[in-house]
XYZ file of C-alpha atoms in Angstrom:
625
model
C 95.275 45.254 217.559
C 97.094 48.558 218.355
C 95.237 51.264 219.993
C 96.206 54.955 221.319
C 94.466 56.427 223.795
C 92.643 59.435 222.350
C 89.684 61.384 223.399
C 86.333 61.200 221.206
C 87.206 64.463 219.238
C 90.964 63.787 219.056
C 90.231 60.679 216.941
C 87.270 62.008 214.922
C 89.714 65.120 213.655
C 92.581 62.856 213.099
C 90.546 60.089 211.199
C 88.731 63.302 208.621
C 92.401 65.077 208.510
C 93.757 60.824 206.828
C 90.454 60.320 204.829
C 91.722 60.538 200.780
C 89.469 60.599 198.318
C 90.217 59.753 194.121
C 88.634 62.651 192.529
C 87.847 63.466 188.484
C 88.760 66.405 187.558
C 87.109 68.486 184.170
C 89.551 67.243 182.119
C 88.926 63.903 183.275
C 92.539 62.990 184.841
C 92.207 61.589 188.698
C 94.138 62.266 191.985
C 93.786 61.729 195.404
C 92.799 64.521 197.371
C 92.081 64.874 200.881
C 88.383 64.206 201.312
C 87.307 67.032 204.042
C 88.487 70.264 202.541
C 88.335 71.799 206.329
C 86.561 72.555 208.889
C 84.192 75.466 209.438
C 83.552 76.615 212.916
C 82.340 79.260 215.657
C 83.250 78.053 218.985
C 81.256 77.942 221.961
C 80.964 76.113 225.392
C 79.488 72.941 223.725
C 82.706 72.520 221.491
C 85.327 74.687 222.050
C 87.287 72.091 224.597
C 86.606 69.250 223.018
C 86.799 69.572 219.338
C 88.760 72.969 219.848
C 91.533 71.404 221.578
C 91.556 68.410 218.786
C 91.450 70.741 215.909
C 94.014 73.223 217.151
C 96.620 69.999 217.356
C 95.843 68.679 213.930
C 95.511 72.361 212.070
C 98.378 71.410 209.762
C 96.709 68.553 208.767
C 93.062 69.868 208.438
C 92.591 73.768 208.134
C 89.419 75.491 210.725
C 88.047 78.104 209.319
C 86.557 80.930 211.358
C 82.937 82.225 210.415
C 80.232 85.102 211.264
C 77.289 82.664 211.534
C 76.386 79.123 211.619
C 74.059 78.726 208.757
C 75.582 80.659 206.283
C 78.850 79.148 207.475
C 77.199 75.514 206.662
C 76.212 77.255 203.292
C 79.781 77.674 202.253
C 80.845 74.444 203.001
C 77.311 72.775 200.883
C 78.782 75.211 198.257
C 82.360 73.634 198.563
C 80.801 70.045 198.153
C 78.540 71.689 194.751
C 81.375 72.638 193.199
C 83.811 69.970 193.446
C 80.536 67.399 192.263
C 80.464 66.030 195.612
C 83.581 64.290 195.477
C 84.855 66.561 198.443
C 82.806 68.118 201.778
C 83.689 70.020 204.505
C 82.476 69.710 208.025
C 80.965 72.227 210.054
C 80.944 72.326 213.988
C 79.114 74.224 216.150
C 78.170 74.929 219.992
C 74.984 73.665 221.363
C 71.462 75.297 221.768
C 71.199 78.329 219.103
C 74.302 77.370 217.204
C 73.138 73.832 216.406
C 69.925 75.415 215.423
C 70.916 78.478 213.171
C 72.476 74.996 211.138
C 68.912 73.394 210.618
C 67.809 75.672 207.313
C 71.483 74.805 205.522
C 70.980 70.905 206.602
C 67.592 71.508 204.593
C 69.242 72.867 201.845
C 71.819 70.397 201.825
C 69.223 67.819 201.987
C 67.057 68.487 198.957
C 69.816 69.257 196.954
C 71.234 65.663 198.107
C 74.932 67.637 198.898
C 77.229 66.429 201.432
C 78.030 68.261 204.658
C 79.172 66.619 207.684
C 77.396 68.987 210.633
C 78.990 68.301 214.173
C 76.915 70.582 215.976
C 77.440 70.055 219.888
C 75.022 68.262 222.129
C 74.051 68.247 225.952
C 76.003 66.209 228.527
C 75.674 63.001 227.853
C 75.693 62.342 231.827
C 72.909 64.779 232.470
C 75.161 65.405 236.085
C 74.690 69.165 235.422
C 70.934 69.927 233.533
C 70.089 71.682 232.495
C 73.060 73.526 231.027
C 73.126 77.057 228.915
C 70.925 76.321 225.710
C 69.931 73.233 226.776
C 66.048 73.106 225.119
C 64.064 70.397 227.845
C 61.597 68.825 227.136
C 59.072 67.718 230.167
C 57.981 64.070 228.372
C 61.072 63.072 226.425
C 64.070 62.850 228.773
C 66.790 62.201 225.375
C 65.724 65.164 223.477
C 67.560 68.073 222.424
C 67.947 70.914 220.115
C 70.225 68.538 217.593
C 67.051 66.438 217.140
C 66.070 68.833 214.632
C 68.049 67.576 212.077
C 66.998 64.271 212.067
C 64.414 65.153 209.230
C 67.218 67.476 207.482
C 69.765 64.422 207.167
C 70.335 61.178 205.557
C 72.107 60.072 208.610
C 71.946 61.095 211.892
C 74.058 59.834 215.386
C 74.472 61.054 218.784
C 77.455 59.783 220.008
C 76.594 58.820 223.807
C 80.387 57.210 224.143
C 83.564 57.924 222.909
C 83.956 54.735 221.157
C 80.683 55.115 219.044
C 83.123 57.277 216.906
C 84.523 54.410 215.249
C 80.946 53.059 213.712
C 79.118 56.400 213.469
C 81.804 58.222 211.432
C 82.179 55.207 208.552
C 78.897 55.347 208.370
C 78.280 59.264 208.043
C 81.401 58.896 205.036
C 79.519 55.926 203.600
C 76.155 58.230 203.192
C 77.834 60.763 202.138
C 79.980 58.999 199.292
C 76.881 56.725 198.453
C 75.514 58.398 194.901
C 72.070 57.414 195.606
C 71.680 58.260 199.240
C 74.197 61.691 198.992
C 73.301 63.900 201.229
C 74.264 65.789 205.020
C 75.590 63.938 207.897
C 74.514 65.057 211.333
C 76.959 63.393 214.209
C 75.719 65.287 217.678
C 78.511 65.270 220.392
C 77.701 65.426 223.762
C 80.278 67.976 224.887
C 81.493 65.879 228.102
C 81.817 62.756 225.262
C 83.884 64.766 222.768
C 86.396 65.056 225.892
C 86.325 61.481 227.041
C 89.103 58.714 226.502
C 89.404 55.981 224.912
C 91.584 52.819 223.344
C 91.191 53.930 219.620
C 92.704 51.127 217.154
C 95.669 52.766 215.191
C 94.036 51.942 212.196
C 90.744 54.073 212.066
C 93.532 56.697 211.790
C 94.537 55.629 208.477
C 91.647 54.604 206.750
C 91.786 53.641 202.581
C 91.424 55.819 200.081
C 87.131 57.100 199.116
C 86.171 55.692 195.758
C 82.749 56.535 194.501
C 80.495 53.958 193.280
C 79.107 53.002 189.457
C 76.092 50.902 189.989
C 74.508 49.721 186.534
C 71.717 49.221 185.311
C 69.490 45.916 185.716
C 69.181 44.229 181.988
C 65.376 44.098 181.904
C 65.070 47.982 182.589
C 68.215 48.259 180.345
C 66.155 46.083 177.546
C 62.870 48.239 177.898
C 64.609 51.689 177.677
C 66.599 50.423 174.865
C 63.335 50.032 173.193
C 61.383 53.285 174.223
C 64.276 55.666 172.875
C 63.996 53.591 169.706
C 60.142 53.742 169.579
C 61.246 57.548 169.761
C 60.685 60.064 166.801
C 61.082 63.466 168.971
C 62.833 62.410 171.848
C 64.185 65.282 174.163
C 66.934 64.683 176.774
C 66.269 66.888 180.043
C 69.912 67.367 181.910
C 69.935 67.334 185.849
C 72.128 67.450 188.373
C 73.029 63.460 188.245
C 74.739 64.575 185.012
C 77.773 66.497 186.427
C 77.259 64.839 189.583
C 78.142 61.814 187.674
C 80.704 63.646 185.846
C 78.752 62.451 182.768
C 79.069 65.249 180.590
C 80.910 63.820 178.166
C 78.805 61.030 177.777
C 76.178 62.898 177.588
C 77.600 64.590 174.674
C 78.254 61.687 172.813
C 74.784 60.758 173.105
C 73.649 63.818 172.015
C 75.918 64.185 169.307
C 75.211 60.222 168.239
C 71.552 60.339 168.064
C 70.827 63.586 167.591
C 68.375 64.195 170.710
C 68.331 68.052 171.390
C 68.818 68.711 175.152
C 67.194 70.907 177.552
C 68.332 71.870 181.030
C 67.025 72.033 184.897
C 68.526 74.311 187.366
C 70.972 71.734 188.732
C 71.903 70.119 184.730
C 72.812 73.852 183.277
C 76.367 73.475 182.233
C 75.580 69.886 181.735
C 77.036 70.850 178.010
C 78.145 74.289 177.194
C 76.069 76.507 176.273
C 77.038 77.020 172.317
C 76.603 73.170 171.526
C 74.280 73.055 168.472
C 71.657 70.673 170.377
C 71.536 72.582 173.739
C 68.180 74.506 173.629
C 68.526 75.602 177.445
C 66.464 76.482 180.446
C 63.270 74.236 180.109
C 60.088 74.464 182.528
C 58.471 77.924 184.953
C 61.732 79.687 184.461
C 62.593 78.132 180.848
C 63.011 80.098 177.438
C 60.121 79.768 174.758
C 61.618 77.527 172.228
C 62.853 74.901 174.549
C 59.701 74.342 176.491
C 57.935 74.546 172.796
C 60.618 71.604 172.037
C 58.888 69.827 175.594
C 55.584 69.934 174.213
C 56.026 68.356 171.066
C 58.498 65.732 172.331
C 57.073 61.765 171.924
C 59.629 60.544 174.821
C 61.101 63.018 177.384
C 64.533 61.322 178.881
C 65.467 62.603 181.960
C 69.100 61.959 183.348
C 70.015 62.678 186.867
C 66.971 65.136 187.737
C 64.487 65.023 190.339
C 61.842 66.482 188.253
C 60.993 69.081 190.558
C 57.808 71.639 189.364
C 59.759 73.928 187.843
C 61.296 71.704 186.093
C 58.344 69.927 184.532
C 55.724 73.207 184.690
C 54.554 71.508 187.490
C 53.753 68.260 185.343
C 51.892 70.521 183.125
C 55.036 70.948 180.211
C 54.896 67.643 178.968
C 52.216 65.275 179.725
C 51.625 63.694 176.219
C 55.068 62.445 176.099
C 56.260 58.890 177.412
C 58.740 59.345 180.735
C 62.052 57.764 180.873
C 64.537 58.362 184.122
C 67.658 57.758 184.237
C 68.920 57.837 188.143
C 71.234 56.407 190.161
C 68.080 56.804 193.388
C 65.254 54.991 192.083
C 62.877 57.219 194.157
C 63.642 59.840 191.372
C 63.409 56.840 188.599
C 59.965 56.001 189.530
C 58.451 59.508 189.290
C 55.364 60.182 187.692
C 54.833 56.390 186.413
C 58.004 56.762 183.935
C 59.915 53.535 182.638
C 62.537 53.572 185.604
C 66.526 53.314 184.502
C 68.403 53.364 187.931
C 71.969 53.718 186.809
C 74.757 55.722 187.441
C 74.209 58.468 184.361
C 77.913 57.957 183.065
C 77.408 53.848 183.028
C 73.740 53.846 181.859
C 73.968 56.121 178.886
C 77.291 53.726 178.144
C 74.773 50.922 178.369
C 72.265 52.450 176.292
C 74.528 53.105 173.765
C 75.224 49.709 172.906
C 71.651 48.710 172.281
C 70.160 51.732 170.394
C 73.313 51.568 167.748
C 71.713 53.721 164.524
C 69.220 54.255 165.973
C 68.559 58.698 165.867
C 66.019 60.944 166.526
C 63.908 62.184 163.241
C 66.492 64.229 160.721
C 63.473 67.189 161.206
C 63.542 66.977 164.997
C 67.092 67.140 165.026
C 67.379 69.801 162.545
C 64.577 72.070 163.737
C 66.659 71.575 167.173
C 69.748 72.946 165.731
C 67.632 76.169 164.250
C 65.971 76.980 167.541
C 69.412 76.774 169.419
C 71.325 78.998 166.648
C 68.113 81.599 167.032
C 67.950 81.095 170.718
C 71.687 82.570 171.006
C 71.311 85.334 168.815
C 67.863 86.509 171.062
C 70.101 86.327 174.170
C 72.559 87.844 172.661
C 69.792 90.586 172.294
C 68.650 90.762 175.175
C 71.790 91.757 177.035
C 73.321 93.333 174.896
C 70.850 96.257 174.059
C 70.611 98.102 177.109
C 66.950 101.030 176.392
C 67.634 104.341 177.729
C 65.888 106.727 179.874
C 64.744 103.345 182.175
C 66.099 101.139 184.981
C 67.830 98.320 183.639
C 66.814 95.023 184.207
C 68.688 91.288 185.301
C 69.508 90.497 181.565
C 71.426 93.484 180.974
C 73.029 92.846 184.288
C 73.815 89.552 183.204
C 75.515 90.587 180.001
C 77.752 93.215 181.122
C 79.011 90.849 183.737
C 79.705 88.511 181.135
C 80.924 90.625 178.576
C 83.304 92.490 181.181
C 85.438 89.694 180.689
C 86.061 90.206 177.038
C 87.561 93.596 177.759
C 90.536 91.691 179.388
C 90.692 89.103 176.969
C 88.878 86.457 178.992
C 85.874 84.374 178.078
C 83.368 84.372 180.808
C 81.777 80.710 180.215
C 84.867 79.214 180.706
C 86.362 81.820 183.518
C 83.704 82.717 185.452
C 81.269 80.476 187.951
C 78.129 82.735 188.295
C 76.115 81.695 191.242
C 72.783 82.489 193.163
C 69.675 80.986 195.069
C 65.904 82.704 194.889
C 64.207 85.398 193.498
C 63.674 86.726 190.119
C 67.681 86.543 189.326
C 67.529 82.426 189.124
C 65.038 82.789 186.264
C 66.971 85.271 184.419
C 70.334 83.483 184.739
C 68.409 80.007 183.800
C 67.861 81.499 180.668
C 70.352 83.767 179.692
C 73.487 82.536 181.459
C 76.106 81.089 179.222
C 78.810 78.260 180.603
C 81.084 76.484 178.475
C 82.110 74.177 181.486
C 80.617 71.902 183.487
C 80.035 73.836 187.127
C 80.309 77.525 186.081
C 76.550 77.791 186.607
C 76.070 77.386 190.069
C 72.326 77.779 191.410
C 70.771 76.680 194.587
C 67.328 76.119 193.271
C 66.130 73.147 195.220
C 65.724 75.425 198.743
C 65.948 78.384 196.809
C 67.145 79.707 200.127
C 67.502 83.242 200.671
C 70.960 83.559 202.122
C 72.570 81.341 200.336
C 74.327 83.569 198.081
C 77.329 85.319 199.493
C 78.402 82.569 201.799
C 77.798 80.057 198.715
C 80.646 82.362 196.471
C 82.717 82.140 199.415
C 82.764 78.308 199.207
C 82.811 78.151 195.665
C 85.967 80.367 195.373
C 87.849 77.951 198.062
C 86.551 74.400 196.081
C 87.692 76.883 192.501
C 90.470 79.494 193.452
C 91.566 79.291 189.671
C 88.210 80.618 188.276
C 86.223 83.760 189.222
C 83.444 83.282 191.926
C 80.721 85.936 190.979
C 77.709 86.075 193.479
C 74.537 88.047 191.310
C 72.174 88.891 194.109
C 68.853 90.442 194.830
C 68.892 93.221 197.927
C 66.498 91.285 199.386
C 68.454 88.600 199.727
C 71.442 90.752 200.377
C 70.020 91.623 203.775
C 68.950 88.116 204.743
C 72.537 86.951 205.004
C 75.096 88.895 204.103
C 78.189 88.449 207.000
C 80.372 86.090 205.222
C 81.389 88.612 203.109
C 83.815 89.740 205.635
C 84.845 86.117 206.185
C 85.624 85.868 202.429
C 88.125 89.014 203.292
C 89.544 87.484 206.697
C 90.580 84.033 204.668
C 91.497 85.900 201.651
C 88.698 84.376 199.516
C 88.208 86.940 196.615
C 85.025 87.020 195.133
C 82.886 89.503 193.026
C 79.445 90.071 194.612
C 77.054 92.247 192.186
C 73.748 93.753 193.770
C 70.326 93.829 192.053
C 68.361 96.518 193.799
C 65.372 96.796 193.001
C 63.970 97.871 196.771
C 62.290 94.713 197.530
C 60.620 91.364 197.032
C 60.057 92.214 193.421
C 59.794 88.656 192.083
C 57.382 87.426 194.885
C 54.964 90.880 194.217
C 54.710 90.283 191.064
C 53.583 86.397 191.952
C 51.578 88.214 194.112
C 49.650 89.953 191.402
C 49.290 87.688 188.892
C 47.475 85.516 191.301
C 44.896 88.513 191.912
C 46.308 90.363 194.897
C 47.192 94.005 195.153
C 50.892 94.390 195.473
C 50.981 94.436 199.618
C 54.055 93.939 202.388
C 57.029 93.354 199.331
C 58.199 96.233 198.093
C 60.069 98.264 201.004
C 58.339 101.675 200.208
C 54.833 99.952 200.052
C 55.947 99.007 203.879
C 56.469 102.001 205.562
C 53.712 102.220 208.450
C 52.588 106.051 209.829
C 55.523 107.232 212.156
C 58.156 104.798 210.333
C 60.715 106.167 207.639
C 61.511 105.005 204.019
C 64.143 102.838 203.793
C 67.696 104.225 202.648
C 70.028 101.240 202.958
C 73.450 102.244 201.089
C 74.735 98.606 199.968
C 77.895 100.172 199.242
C 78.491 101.664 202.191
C 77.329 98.343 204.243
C 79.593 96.575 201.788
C 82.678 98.916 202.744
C 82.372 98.410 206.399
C 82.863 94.849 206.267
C 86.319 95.735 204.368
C 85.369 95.088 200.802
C 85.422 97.184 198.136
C 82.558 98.295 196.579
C 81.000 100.803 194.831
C 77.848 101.763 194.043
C 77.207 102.321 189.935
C 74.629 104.496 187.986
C 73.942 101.893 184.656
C 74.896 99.200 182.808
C 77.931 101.052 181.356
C 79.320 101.828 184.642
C 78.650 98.160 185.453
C 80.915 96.700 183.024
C 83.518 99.410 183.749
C 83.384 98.124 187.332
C 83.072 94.559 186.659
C 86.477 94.799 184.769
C 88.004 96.701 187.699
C 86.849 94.068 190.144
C 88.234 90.989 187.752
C 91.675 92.514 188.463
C 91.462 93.024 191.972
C 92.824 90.768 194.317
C 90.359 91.110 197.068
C 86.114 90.773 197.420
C 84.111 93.206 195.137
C 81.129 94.486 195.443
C 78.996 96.557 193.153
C 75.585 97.995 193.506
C 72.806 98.525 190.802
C 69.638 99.966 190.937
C 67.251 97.783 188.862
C 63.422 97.398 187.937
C 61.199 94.488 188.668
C 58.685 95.269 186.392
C 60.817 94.038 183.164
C 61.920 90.189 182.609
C 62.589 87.821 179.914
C 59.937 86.589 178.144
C 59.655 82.925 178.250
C 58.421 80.001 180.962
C 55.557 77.708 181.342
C 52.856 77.115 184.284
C 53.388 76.740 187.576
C 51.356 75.728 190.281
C 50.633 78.343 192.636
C 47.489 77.876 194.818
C 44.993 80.812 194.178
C 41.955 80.891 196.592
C 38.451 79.957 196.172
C 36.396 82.314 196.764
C 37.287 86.178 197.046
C 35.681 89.234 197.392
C 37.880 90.425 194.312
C 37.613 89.861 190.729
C 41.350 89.678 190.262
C 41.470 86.613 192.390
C 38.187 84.848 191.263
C 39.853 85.010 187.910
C 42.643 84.026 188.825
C 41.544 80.992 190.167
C 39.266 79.941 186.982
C 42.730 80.093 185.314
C 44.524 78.256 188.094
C 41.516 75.264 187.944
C 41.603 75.147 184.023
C 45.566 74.775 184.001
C 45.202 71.818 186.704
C 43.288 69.667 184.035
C 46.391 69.337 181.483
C 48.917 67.378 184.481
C 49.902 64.773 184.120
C 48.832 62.795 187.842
């Protein structure tokens, strides 16, 4: 065996910089691409001589990128891994102590979103000759622990290399996790900063390992046999689209299904775009933030099929939406199959609706299912049409009318938005609103972080979807709240040339959690920035614009919807990050949605609250548990 002598770090960069991985593009033609798009970073004493020095010799081989902050750094590169269906990741390094740390929330969103990120945050001499070091967290009864223990529950694997030569096990394995569909998710390896710099005889061929290929696994013939016959016991069947389904890159079989048997479909967060948005069976958003006629569809359905979705409460009106209907799951986890005592179907989605296929053959849905389907999806698009189209006057406007002059900005240049633009956001009111009303003809231009919801996510999350897309338009629709939780990779997006279009919803607060707040009996307290201000303190007067502007973007700061979609056409011809500012209400959103669980307390000394909670007690009876 042939080795060269190479320190931990040199053979870790130089083995990511070789890994190739066969990826499926929309159009369904391969390639082989490399696997790591790059590698995020902010240097500090716990990696900046080790992996610094490694990266720095292989930088024509695998890019660093320079960030503001480690989370929202991590956040970009989760993005980059969303958008490309997981068949790419980028890594994400960091120092020790508060830099690890700051990495923790975007390893959590990572992790429930099951996206792949390989985190090498740096860890504490593995020698202990010089403890405790800057950062180092110590613990007075665990001698081994540091601060790169927290993401042991954030990660679906987790190492600390303790020797230079563990590189050669723990790396395979953090690839295999991340390439495995089932068990997809981040990859923590923690590098003791005096073991990133150590020697060793690495065997010349971990540097050129094979090219990624990601697994199919079918499904077993007796589950096969008894979904078979529950779809054909099925006389309202509905299909509800997750995020298996373009993880899978299943969309076209999902389509033939649809179109075969005539089930209508209805989407989760993480399955919008799962078919576009004008197909004549796609009734949309379902669940808390779905639109009337789909979760109507939901309640009437005999068999609900779910494909690649973890059924999440919002999802499934917190298991309210559809309990008279048999459960079937389609997943390639069977964790996710087994929810809620459904028939199980672990499959990949692309192979198991293949293998379905070839036992239902005539069988269809009910001609009047299928056709009262195709009604409620023709008047469906003609009421969102409505709704963001006419703009009222004399009154703030609200996310839908947002929504369609973003889209309909494109028209004025001869674009079509569903198929140009990848609209993209995390928490708050906007998710709901672009759930419903968003319209993408391919699969990926609705982009929505909705298993964290993490505040944050936004800005840095259009920053990695423009470098995984830099043919379409990256458009980040954000809340100010939000805004001002994380907002700095907006000037990274400018320092690597990253153009994106960042639009502003401000409507001076936590206006989707206040008005949570109310309905569940409470006064409106501690949301809205001017219901904050404490005696001696001043109103708040951030200029997002201006804020905007000083990290080098453009922006711009408009007075309605017209002057919107004036600016949104502006900003589609720029060559550099946008930013424009609305003023918007709270207090006006799309009809639609179901019940969610929200607990309301038990006793109260108001009346709001007491009835609140008879409502909250009388929805719990209709789950299904």
């Amino acid at each position: 065996m042939k080795t060269v002598r190479l320190t931990m770090a040199q053979a870790l960069v130089k083995h990511l910089a070789a890994l190739r991985m066969e990826v499926e593009h929309l159009d369904g033609h391969t390639s082989i691409e490399p696997y790591c798009g790059g590698v995020f970073t902010i240097f500090g004493h716990g990696n900046v001589a080790g992996l610094g020095e490694a990266l720095a010799a292989e930088r024509d081989h695998l890019t660093t990128y320079r960030a503001h902050n480690e989370q929202t750094m991590a956040h970009a590169a989760i993005a980059f891994s969303k958008a490309q269906f997981r068949q790419r990741i980028m890594a994400v390094s960091t120092s020790i102590g508060p830099g690890a740390t700051n990495m923790v929330t975007a390893a959590a969103v990572a992790h429930v979103n099951r996206l792949p990120v390989l985190l090498l945050p740096g860890d504490v001499f593995a020698t202990r000759r010089p403890d405790p070091v800057l950062q180092q967290i110590e613990s007075f009864g665990q001698g081994d622990i540091s601060a790169s223990d927290c993401f042991r529950p954030v990660t679906r694997y987790f190492d600390r290399l303790t020797r230079p030569e563990h590189i050669l096990t723990a790396l395979p394995r953090a690839i295999q996790t991340m390439t495995d569909p089932a068990n997809c998710g981040p990859a923590c390896l923690s590098l003791p900063q005096d073991v990133q710099a150590m020697a060793f005889d690495c065997p010349e061929d971990f540097l050129s390992p094979g090219v990624l290929r990601f697994r199919r696994p079918p499904a077993d013939e007796r589950e096969l046999a008894h979904s078979v016959a529950l779809l054909r016991s099925a006389k309202r069947p509905l299909i509800v689209a997750g995020g298996g389904v373009l993880y899978s890159r299943a969309w076209a079989a999902l389509r033939a299904f649809v179109d075969a048997h005539g089930v209508p479909v209805v989407e989760s967060h993480g399955g919008k775009s799962s078919l576009p948005w004008d197909h004549p069976l796609n009734l949309g958003a379902i669940g808390v933030d779905g639109v009337s006629w789909a979760n109507d569809m939901a309640r009437e359905a005999d068999v609900v099929f779910a494909v690649g979705t973890r059924l999440q409460d919002f999802t499934t009106g917190s298991h309210a939406l559809f309990p008279q209907a048999k459960l079937l799951s389609l997943n390639v986890q069977p964790y996710d199959a087994g929810k809620w005592s459904g028939a199980a179907l672990v499959a990949d989605a692309r192979v198991g609706l293949g293998q379905l296929e070839a036992g239902l053959h005539d069988w269809a849905a009910d001609a009047a299912w299928t056709a009262r389907a195709k009604q409620q999806a023709a008047a469906a698009n003609a009421r969102i049409t409505e709704l963001t189209t006419n703009v009222p006057k004399d009154m703030l406007p609200y996310d839908a009318e947002v929504i369609g002059a973003v889209r309909d900005s494109a028209l004025e240049l001869g674009l079509d938005s569903g198929t140009q633009d990848v609209a993209l956001c995390a928490a708050g009111t906007l998710p709901a609103e672009l759930h419903k009303l968003w319209r993408a003809s391919l699969p990926g231009n609705y982009h929505m972080e909705y298993g964290y919801s993490c505040m944050g996510y936004e800005v840095a999350g259009g920053l990695g979807v423009k470098m995984a897309r830099p043919e379409q338009e990256s458009i980040v629709l954000v809340g100010d709240g939000s805004y001002m939780m994380a907002n700095s990779e907006l000037a990274t997006s400018l320092l690597l040339g990253q153009k994106m279009i960042v639009v502003i919803l401000d409507n001076r607060g936590y206006g989707c959690i206040e008005r949570l707040q109310i309905k569940t009996g409470s006064p409106g307290f501690n949301n809205m920035l001017d219901d904050c201000v404490p005696e001696g303190g001043e109103r708040s007067t951030i200029d997002f614009a201006m804020h905007a502007r000083a990290m080098g973007a453009d922006a711009v700061h408009v007075r309605d919807i017209a002057e919107l979609k004036a600016a949104m056409v502006k900003a589609r011809q720029a060559k550099r990050t946008q930013v424009i500012v609305i003023d918007t209400t709270h207090h006006r959103i799309t009809d639609g949605g179901c019940w969610w669980e929200v607990a309301v307390p038990e006793v109260s000394g108001r009346r709001e609250v007491n009835e609140a909670h008879a409502s909250y007690v009388k929805a719990q009876t209709a789950q299904r548990i």
